[in-house]
XYZ file of C-alpha atoms in Angstrom:
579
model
C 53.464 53.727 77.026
C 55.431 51.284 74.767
C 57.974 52.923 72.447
C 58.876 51.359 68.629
C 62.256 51.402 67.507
C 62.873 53.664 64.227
C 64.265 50.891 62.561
C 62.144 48.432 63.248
C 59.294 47.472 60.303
C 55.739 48.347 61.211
C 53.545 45.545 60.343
C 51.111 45.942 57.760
C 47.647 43.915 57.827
C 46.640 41.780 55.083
C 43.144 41.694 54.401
C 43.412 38.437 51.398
C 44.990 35.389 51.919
C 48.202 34.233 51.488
C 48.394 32.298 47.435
C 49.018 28.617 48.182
C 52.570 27.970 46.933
C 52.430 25.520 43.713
C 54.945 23.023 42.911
C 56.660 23.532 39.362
C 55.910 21.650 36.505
C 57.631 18.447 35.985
C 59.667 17.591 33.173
C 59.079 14.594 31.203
C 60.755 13.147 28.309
C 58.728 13.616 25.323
C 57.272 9.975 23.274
C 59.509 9.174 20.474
C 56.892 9.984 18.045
C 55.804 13.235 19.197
C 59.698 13.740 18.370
C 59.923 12.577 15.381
C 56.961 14.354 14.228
C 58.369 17.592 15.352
C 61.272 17.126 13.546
C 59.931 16.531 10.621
C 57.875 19.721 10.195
C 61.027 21.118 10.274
C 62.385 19.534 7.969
C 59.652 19.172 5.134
C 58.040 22.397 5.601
C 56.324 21.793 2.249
C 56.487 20.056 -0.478
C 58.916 22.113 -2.514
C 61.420 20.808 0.671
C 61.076 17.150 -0.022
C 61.796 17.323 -3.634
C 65.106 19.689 -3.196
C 66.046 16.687 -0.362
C 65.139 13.875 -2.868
C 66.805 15.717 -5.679
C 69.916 16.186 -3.781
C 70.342 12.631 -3.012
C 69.911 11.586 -6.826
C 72.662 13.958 -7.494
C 75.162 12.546 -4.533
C 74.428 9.109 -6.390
C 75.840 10.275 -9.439
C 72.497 10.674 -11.467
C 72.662 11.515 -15.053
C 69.203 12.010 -15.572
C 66.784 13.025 -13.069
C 63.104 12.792 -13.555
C 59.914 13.922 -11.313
C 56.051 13.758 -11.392
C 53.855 15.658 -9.385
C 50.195 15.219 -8.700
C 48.110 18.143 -6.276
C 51.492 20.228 -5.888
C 53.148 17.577 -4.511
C 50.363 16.599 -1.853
C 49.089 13.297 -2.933
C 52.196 12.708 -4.624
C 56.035 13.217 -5.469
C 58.065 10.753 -7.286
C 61.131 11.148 -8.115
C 63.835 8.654 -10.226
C 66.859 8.480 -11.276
C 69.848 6.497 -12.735
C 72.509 6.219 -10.213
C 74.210 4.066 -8.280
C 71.055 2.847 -6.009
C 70.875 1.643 -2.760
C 72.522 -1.869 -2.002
C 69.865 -4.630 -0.784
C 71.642 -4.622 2.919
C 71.244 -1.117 3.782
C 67.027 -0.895 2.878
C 66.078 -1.768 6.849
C 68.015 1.283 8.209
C 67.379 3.209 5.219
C 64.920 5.589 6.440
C 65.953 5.556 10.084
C 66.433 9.163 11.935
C 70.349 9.381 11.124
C 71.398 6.875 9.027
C 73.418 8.380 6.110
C 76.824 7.363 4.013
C 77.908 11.075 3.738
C 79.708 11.561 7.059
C 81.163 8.809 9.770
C 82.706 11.768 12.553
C 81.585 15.222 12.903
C 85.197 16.461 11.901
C 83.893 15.038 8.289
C 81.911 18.501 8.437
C 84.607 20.163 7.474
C 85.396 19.191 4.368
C 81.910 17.869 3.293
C 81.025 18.094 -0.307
C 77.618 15.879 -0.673
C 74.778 17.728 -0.628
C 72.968 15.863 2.163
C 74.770 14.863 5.401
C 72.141 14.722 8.351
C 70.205 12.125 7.384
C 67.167 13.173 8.201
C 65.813 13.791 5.013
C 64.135 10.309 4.471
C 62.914 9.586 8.114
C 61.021 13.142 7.760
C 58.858 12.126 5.113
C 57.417 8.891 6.695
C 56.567 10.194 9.297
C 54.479 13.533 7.660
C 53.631 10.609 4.035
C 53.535 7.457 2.717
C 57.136 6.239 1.246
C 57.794 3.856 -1.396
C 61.542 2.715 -2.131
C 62.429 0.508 -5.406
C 66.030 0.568 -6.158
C 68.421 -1.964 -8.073
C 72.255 -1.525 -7.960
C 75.010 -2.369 -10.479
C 75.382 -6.324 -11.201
C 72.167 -7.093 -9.863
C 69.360 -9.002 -11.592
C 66.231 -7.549 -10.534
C 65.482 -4.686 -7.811
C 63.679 -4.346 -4.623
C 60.533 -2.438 -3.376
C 59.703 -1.385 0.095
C 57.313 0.920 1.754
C 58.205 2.759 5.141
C 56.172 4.735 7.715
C 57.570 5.971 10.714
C 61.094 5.630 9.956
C 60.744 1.730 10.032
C 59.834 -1.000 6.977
C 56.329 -1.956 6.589
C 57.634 -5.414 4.820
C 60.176 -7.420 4.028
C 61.997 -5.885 0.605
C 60.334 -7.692 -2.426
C 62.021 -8.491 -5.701
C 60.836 -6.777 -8.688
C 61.459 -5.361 -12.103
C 63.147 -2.233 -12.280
C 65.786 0.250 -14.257
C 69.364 1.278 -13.337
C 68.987 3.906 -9.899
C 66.121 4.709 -7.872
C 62.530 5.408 -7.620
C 61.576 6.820 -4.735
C 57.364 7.550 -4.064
C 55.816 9.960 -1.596
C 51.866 9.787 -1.111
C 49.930 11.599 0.866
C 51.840 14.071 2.319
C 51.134 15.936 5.180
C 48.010 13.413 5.904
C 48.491 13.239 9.939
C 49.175 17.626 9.902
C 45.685 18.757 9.223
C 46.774 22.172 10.125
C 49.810 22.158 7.730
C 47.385 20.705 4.966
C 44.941 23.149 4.731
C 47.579 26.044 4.773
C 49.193 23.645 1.421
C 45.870 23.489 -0.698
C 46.460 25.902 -2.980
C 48.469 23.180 -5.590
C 49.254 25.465 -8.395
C 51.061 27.360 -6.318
C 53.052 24.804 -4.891
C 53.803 23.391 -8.243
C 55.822 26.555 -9.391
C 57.731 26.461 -6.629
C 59.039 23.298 -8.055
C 59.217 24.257 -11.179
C 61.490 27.068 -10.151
C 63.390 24.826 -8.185
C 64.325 22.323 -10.787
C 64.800 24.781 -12.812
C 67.617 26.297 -11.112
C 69.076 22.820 -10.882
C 69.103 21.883 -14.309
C 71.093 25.872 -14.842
C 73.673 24.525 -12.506
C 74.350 21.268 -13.168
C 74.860 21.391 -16.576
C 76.098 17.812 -17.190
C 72.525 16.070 -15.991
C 69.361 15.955 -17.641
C 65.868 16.927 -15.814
C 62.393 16.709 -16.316
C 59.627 17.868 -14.192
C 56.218 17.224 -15.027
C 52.477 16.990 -13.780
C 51.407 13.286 -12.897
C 49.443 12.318 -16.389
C 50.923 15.039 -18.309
C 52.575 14.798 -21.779
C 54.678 17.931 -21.953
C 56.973 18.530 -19.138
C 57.001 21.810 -17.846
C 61.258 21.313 -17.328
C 63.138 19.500 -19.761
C 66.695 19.496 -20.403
C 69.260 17.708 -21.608
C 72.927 17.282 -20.487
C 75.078 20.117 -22.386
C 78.501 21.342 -21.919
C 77.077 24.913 -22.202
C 76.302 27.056 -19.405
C 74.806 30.053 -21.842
C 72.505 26.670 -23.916
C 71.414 25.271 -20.026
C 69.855 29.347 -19.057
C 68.307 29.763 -22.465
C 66.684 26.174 -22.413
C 65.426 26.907 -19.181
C 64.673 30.659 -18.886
C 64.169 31.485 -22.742
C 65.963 33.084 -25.400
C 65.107 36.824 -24.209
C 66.733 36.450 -20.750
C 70.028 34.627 -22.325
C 70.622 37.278 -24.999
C 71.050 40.269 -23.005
C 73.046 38.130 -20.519
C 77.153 39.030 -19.312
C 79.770 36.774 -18.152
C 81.288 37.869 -14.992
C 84.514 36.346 -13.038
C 85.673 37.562 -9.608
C 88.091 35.990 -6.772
C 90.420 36.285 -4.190
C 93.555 34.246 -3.294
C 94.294 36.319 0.053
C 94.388 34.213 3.077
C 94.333 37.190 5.252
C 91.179 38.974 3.812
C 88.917 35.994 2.019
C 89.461 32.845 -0.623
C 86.967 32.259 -3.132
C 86.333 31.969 -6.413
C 83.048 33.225 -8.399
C 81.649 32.769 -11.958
C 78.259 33.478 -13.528
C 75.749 35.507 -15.928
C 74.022 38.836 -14.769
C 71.619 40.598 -16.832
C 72.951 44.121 -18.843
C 70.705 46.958 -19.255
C 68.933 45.763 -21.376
C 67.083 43.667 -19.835
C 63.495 44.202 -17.369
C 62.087 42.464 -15.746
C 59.516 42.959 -12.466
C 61.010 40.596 -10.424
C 64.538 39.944 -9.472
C 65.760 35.982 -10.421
C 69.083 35.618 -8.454
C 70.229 31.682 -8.945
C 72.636 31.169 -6.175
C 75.200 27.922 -5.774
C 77.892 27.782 -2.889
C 80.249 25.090 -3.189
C 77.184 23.295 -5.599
C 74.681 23.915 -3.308
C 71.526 25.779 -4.000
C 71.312 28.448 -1.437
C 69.757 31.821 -0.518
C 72.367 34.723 0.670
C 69.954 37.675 1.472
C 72.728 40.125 2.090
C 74.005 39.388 -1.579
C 71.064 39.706 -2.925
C 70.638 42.605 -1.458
C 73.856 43.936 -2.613
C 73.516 43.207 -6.100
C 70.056 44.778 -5.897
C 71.763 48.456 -4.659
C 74.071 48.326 -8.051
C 71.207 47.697 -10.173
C 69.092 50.487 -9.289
C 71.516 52.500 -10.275
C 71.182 51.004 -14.158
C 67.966 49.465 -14.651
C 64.500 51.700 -14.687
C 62.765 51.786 -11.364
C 60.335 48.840 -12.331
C 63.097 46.384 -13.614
C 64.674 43.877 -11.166
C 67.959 41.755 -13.077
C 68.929 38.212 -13.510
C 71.332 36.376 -11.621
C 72.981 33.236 -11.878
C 76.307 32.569 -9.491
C 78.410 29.756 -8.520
C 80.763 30.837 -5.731
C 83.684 28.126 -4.652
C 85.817 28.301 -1.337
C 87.334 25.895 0.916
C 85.482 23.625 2.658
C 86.662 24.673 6.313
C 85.160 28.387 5.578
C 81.773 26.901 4.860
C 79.401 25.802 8.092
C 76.745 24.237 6.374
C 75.015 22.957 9.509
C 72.949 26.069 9.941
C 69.574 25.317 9.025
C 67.514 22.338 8.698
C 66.418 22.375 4.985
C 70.416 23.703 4.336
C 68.597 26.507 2.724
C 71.415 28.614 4.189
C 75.226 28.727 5.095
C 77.156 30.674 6.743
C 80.645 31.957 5.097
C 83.745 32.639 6.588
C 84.615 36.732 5.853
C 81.591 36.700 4.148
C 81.279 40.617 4.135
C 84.634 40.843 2.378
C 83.449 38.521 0.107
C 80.131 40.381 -0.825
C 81.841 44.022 -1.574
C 84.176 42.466 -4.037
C 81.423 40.663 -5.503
C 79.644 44.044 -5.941
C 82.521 45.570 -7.175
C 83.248 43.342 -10.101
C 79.056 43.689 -10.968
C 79.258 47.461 -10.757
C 82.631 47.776 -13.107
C 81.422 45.504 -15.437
C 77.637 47.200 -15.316
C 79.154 50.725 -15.763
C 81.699 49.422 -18.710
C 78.604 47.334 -20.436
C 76.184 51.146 -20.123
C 77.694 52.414 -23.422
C 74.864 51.118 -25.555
C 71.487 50.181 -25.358
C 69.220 48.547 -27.616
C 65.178 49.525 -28.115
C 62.881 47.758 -30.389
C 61.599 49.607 -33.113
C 58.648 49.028 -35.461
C 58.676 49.729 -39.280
C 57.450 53.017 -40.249
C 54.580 52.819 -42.747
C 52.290 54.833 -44.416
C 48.666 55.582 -42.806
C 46.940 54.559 -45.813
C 48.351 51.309 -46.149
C 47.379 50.441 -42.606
C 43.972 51.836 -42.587
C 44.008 49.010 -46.380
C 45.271 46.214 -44.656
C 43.153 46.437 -41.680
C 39.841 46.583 -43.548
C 40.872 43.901 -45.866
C 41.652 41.716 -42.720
C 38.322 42.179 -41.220
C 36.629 41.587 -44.481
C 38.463 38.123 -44.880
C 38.513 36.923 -41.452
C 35.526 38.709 -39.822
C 35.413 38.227 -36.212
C 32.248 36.556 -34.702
C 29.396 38.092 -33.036
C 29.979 38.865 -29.196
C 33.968 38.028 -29.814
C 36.588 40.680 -28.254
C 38.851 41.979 -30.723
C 42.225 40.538 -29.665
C 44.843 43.439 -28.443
C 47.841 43.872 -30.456
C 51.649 43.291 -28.677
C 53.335 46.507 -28.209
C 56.047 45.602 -30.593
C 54.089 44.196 -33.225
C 52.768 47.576 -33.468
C 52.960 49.799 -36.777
C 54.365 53.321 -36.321
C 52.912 55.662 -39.146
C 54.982 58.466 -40.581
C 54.357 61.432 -39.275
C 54.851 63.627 -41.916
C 51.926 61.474 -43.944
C 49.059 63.270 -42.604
C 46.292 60.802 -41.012
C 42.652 59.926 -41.445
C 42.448 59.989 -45.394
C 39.231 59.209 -46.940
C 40.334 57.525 -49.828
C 41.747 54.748 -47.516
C 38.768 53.426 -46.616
C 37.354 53.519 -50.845
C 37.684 50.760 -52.927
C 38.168 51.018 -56.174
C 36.385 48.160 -58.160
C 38.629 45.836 -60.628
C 35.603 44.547 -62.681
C 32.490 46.456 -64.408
C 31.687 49.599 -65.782
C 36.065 50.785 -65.327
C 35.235 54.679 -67.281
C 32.088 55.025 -64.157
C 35.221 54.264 -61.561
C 37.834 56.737 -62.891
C 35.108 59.243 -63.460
C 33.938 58.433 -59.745
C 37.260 58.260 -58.145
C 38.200 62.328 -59.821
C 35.237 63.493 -58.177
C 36.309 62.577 -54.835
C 39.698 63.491 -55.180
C 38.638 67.249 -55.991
C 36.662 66.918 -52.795
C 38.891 65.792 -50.957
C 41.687 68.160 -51.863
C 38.712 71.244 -51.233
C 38.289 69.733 -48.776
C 41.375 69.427 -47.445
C 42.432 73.021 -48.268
C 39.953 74.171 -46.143
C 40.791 72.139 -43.336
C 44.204 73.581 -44.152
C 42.957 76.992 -43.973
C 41.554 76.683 -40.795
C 44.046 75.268 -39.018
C 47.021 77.710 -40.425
C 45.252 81.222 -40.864
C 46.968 83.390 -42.647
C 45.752 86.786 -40.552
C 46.284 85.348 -36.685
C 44.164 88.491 -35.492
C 43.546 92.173 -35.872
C 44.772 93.255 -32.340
C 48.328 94.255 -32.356
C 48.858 92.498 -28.946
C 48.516 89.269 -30.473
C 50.847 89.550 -33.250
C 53.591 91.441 -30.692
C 53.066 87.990 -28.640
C 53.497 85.624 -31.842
C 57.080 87.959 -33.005
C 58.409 87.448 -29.825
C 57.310 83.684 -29.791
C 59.314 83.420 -33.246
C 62.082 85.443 -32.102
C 63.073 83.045 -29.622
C 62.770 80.185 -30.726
C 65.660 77.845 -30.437
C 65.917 76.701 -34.601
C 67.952 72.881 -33.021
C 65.243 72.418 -30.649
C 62.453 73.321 -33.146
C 63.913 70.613 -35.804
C 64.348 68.014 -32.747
C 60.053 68.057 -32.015
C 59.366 68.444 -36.117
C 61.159 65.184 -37.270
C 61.358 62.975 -33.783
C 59.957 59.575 -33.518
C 58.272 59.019 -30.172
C 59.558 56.348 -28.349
C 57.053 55.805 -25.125
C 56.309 57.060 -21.556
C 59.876 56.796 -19.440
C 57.469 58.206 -16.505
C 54.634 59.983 -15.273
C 56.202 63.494 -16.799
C 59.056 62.382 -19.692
C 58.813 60.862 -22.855
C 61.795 59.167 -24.783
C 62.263 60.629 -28.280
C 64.429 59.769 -31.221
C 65.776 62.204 -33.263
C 68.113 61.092 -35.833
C 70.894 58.421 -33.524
C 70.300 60.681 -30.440
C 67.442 59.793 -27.518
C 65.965 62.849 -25.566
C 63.937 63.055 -22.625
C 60.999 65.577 -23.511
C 59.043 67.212 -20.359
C 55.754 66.056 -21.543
C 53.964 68.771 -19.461
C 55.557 71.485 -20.509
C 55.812 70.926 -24.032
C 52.132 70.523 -24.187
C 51.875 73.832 -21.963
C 54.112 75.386 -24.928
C 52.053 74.041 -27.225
C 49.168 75.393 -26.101
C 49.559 78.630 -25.617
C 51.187 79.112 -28.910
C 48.194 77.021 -30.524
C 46.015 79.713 -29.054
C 48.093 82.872 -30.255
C 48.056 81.594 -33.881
C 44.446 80.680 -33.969
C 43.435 83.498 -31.850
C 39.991 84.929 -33.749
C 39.419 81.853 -35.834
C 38.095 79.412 -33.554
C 34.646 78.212 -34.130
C 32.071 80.469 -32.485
C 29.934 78.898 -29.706
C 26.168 80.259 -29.241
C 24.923 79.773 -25.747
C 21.553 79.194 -25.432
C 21.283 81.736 -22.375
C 23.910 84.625 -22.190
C 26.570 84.702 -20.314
C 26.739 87.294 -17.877
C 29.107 89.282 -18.990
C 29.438 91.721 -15.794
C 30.025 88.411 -14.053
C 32.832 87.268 -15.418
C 34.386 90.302 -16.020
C 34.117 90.827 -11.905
C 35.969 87.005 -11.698
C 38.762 88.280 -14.466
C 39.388 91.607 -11.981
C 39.678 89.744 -8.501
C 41.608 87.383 -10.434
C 44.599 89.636 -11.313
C 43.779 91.597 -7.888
C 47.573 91.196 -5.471
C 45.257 91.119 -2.766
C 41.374 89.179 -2.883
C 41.591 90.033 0.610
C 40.778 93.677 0.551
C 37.374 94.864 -0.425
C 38.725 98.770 -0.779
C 38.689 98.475 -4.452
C 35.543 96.605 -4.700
C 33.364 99.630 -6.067
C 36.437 100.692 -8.280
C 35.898 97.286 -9.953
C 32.617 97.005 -10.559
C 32.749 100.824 -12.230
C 35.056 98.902 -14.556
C 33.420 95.912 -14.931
C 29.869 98.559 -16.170
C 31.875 100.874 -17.840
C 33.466 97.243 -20.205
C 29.801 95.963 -20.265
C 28.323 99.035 -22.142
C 30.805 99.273 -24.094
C 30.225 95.397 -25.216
C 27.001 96.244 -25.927
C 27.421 99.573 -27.969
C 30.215 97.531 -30.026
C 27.050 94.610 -30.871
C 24.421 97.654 -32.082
């Protein structure tokens, strides 16, 4: 008998077949198209990206005016022009080559880049994704040249032709060989706000050229400003006179080589101001960037400050040595990266937070004029009867602060507001007419008066031992705060801002009304308006409901008979008290 070593592996039989080994999948170098094409989806990623790019170079040629048209959001077509120095006549067949640019020569020259574009890959992208049309004309020459690319390479020879002082550059039909990245693009309006935005953080910053943005075909452009030596003039052309009023100046740097170097200037919104969305206009070095960790610190100081629902304004122009800037971080240089940037951020908070919690002494709340009820109830009805409004027509909702607060001492809903007194005919008929109605009114009035202030709150001494200790504690400051304050408006769900005099409280709407309530009831207790039922309520019921109600324990059913004794012995009397 054959013995097996302990070591030795026992073998194990396989009932499926062995997989046929496969070779690995070659490599292969990619077409130069399928590169290119790649590349520039990464680049353009929509049509907000090629006008930043375009814009960008306009400003590197020393532009003093920029100009763009838009048609579809940018889809069918973007053109952009300016005045600068143009492109010279030698330089058009490379011009839109991958990596042709005049910005940098080495890639040392990163370090101490200022232009915004330096890649040049800007150009290339877009013929290859859209049509491109060049016309430029440089300084000293007498006419210009236009030239259309696609692919990266001239479709023609440049032709001469008329043009103005910098270039015009075309983009048509954008997107037309990404059917995917079309479709997920159609929504136009869209699109077009995100260049408005855009250029409209531009024209904040750089204050000393003039833009205009407008729809292909339209009259009014939707950005239009005008060089200015004015930061404060360039945010209120642009944003609006609300958002630069209630604007601060802030300043912060550094000169420590050990810690961080920079330098920092802007406008942030005080407390005043709400909005529902946070606008945070960011340059670095002069170009337009996103920072989400700043953004996010900024955010932490304001919700300190600002109501829950209010998000601030932000406009900051940060400046630091070239060599702590990478700018080669991300293809659209949406982003950078900053050297000590986390030292950089808490001072940056710092100097918001100090100059938030110095600005917090005052605060400003628009108030409407206080008028009389009658005159409101007068000028309303004489506005309908000159302008009535016409049949089916909504009536038209008023602003909030075009609103007219009425006095609240002037007692509302007068009849005589709504009578007319006639200036022609029989005038003795009037006057006789309009005495009539005022004794009405005032008996009226009185007994209205009557009614709601009894004089005799009840027989039952309970009652009145409730309303002396009501009035023996009352607080007299308090009760002259909610007589003579001026309601403000809803702070929340639960408070309510009120004026009183210069001070602004915070009233607990809920339990002032719970206050109000009960007291209402103690004072009117007996002299409410009776209520006949057409059936009868049953009395034994309720008075059953009113027992277990006020029972420590609904559990236990020991007391049950007790109760309803009670609850009979309450019922007959009822009924012997109504014979």
């Amino acid at each position: 008998m054959e013995s097996r070593a302990i070591d030795e592996p026992v073998p194990i039989p396989m009932d499926t077949e062995e997989p046929i080994p496969r070779e690995p999948p070659k490599i292969h170098r990619l077409d130069e198209s399928v590169v290119n094409r790649i590349a520039a989806g990464e680049v353009i990623q929509r049509p907000v990206s090629a006008i930043k790019e375009l814009v960008e170079n306009s400003i590197d040629a020393k532009s003093s005016s920029i100009s763009v048209a838009i048609k579809d959001g940018g889809l069918k077509l973007i053109q952009v022009s300016d005045d600068g120095h143009g492109i010279r006549y030698e330089d058009l067949p490379i011009l839109c080559e991958r990596h042709t640019t005049s910005k940098l020569s080495a890639f040392e020259d990163l370090r101490c880049i200022k232009s915004m574009g330096f890649r040049g890959e800007a150009l290339a992208s877009m013929t290859y994704v859209g049509h491109v049309t060049v016309t430029t004309i440089t300084e000293g020459e007498l006419h210009g040249y236009r030239v259309s690319y696609r692919d990266g390479v001239m479709e023609h020879e440049p032709k001469a032709c008329a043009a103005v002082k910098g270039t015009q550059i075309m983009v048509e039909n954008l997107f037309y060989n990404m059917a995917a990245r079309r479709k997920t693009l159609q929504n136009s309006a869209d699109d077009y706000s995100k260049i408005v935005d855009l250029m409209s953080r531009f024209a904040v910053h750089h204050i000393n050229i003039s833009f205009s943005c407008r729809k292909h075909g339209a009259m009014r452009a939707d950005v239009h400003t005008t060089a200015t030596s004015s930061r404060l003039d360039a945010i209120r052309s642009v944003y609006g006179v609300s958002v630069a009023r209630n604007l601060m100046e802030i300043e912060a740097s550094d000169n420590d080589p050990s810690s961080s170097l920079f330098e920092m200037k802007g406008f942030i919104s005080n407390a005043d101001y709400a909005a529902k969305k946070i606008t945070m206009v960011l340059f670095i070095n002069d170009r337009l960037v996103e920072c989400s960790a700043l953004k996010r610190a900024i955010e932490i100081v304001y919700a300190a400050t600002l109501p829950k629902a209010s998000k601030p304004f932000v406009y900051m122009t940060i400046a630091l040595p070239s060599e702590n800037v990478d700018v080669n971080v991300h293809p659209t240089k949406r982003e950078v990266s900053l050297l000590n940037q986390e030292v950089i951020i808490e001072k940056i908070q710092s100097v918001i937070e100090s100059r938030l919690r110095s600005s917090n002494d005052a605060r400003t709340f628009q108030e409407q004029t206080t008028e009389p009820s009658s005159s409101c109830y007068v000028s309303t009805s004489k506005e309908a009867n000159l302008s009535p409004l016409p049949s089916g027509s909504k009536s038209q909702k008023v602003p909030v602060h075009k609103m007219v607060r009425t006095d609240s001492l002037d007692p509302a809903g007068r009849l005589h507001a709504y009578m007319q007194t006639k200036t022609s005919g029989n005038h003795e008929k009037s006057v006789s007419l309009t005495a009539v109605s005022q004794v009405a009114l005032s008996h009226a009035r009185s007994s209205v008066r009557q009614r709601r202030n009894p004089k005799d709150s009840a027989d039952l001494t309970s009652i009145q031992e409730l309303l002396d200790e009501v009035n023996s504690n009352c607080h007299s400051g308090l009760l002259d705060i909610v007589r003579h304050c001026t309601y403000i408006g809803m702070a929340d769900d639960v408070f309510a801002l009120l004026q009183h005099n210069t001070h602004l409280y915070l009233a607990n709407v809920v339990n002032l009304s719970k206050e109000l309530m009960y007291q209402q009831v103690l004072s009117r207790f007996g002299h409410f308006n009776a209520i006949q039922l057409s059936d009868p309520a049953p009395l034994k019921d309720l008075i059953m409901l009113a027992l277990k109600e006020e029972d420590l324990d609904p559990a236990s059913i020991e007391n049950d008979d007790l109760k309803e004794k009670i609850a009979e012995v309450i019922f007959l009397l009822v009924l012997l008290q109504r014979q």
